[in-house]
């Protein structure tokens, strides 16, 4: 009888070990996915920052062109 109990206990311990091993493998996979996603987030943040800077530059250029046009229109009005 005690041998059967020992076999059942051994089986349960082996199941627990197998479950732990699978969970450890899953954790490693999730860590790898997390690292990839973190890098993706960083790349997107860098791209966003670059686009924000580019947008600001375009706004400044637009303002400069608008000012030039106003100056030219003012000169044209002075000529007439």
C-alpha atoms as a printed R data frame, in Angstrom:
   type eleno elety resid chain resno      x       y       z
1  ATOM     1    CA   UNK     A     1  0.000   0.000   0.000
2  ATOM     2    CA   UNK     A     2  2.744   2.494   0.877
3  ATOM     3    CA   UNK     A     3  4.428   1.773  -2.464
4  ATOM     4    CA   UNK     A     4  1.271   2.832  -4.327
5  ATOM     5    CA   UNK     A     5  1.096   6.041  -2.306
6  ATOM     6    CA   UNK     A     6  4.756   6.696  -3.111
7  ATOM     7    CA   UNK     A     7  4.119   6.120  -6.835
8  ATOM     8    CA   UNK     A     8  1.165   8.543  -6.765
9  ATOM     9    CA   UNK     A     9  3.269  11.120  -4.953
10 ATOM    10    CA   UNK     A    10  6.113  10.633  -7.429
11 ATOM    11    CA   UNK     A    11  3.668  11.082 -10.319
12 ATOM    12    CA   UNK     A    12  2.296  14.293  -8.830
13 ATOM    13    CA   UNK     A    13  5.797  15.626  -8.211
14 ATOM    14    CA   UNK     A    14  6.727  14.846 -11.825
15 ATOM    15    CA   UNK     A    15  3.575  16.623 -13.048
16 ATOM    16    CA   UNK     A    16  4.484  19.633 -10.924
17 ATOM    17    CA   UNK     A    17  8.023  19.640 -12.335
18 ATOM    18    CA   UNK     A    18  6.663  19.395 -15.886
19 ATOM    19    CA   UNK     A    19  4.237  22.248 -15.233
20 ATOM    20    CA   UNK     A    20  6.989  24.400 -13.721
21 ATOM    21    CA   UNK     A    21  9.247  23.679 -16.694
22 ATOM    22    CA   UNK     A    22  6.522  24.649 -19.152
23 ATOM    23    CA   UNK     A    23  5.768  27.816 -17.222
24 ATOM    24    CA   UNK     A    24  9.461  28.746 -17.163
25 ATOM    25    CA   UNK     A    25  9.627  28.282 -20.941
26 ATOM    26    CA   UNK     A    26  6.517  30.429 -21.341
27 ATOM    27    CA   UNK     A    27  8.039  33.122 -19.114
28 ATOM    28    CA   UNK     A    28 11.177  33.176 -21.284
29 ATOM    29    CA   UNK     A    29  9.071  33.488 -24.444
30 ATOM    30    CA   UNK     A    30  7.098  36.336 -22.883
31 ATOM    31    CA   UNK     A    31 10.307  38.076 -21.806
32 ATOM    32    CA   UNK     A    32 11.588  37.877 -25.385
33 ATOM    33    CA   UNK     A    33  8.308  39.214 -26.768
34 ATOM    34    CA   UNK     A    34  8.363  41.978 -24.170
35 ATOM    35    CA   UNK     A    35 11.892  42.966 -25.194
36 ATOM    36    CA   UNK     A    36 10.852  43.114 -28.860
37 ATOM    37    CA   UNK     A    37  7.764  45.152 -28.029
38 ATOM    38    CA   UNK     A    38  9.781  47.507 -25.832
39 ATOM    39    CA   UNK     A    39 12.172  48.098 -28.722
40 ATOM    40    CA   UNK     A    40  9.213  48.706 -31.053
41 ATOM    41    CA   UNK     A    41  7.790  51.243 -28.609
42 ATOM    42    CA   UNK     A    42 11.152  53.001 -28.384
43 ATOM    43    CA   UNK     A    43 11.471  53.093 -32.180
44 ATOM    44    CA   UNK     A    44  7.975  54.519 -32.511
45 ATOM    45    CA   UNK     A    45  8.674  57.137 -29.851
46 ATOM    46    CA   UNK     A    46 11.846  58.135 -31.690
47 ATOM    47    CA   UNK     A    47  9.907  58.351 -34.967
48 ATOM    48    CA   UNK     A    48  7.208  60.417 -33.305
49 ATOM    49    CA   UNK     A    49  9.777  62.811 -31.876
50 ATOM    50    CA   UNK     A    50 11.387  63.130 -35.284
51 ATOM    51    CA   UNK     A    51  8.025  63.850 -36.897
52 ATOM    52    CA   UNK     A    52  7.221  66.458 -34.254
53 ATOM    53    CA   UNK     A    53 10.527  68.229 -34.934
54 ATOM    54    CA   UNK     A    54  9.930  68.052 -38.687
55 ATOM    55    CA   UNK     A    55  6.411  69.404 -38.249
56 ATOM    56    CA   UNK     A    56  7.721  72.322 -36.186
57 ATOM    57    CA   UNK     A    57 10.276  73.063 -38.881
58 ATOM    58    CA   UNK     A    58  7.554  73.054 -41.554
59 ATOM    59    CA   UNK     A    59  5.414  75.375 -39.433
60 ATOM    60    CA   UNK     A    60  8.319  77.784 -39.111
61 ATOM    61    CA   UNK     A    61  8.915  77.647 -42.861
62 ATOM    62    CA   UNK     A    62  5.223  78.243 -43.517
63 ATOM    63    CA   UNK     A    63  5.241  81.255 -41.197
64 ATOM    64    CA   UNK     A    64  8.327  82.641 -42.946
65 ATOM    65    CA   UNK     A    65  6.693  82.215 -46.378
66 ATOM    66    CA   UNK     A    66  3.494  83.836 -45.178
67 ATOM    67    CA   UNK     A    67  5.482  86.796 -43.900
68 ATOM    68    CA   UNK     A    68  7.317  87.086 -47.228
69 ATOM    69    CA   UNK     A    69  4.012  87.002 -49.110
70 ATOM    70    CA   UNK     A    70  2.559  89.689 -46.854
71 ATOM    71    CA   UNK     A    71  5.619  91.846 -47.470
72 ATOM    72    CA   UNK     A    72  5.358  91.360 -51.236
73 ATOM    73    CA   UNK     A    73  1.631  92.103 -51.229
74 ATOM    74    CA   UNK     A    74  2.313  95.213 -49.185
75 ATOM    75    CA   UNK     A    75  4.902  96.361 -51.703
76 ATOM    76    CA   UNK     A    76  2.457  95.693 -54.567
77 ATOM    77    CA   UNK     A    77 -0.194  97.804 -52.839
78 ATOM    78    CA   UNK     A    78  2.340 100.608 -52.392
79 ATOM    79    CA   UNK     A    79  3.106 100.549 -56.137
80 ATOM    80    CA   UNK     A    80 -0.538 100.926 -57.138
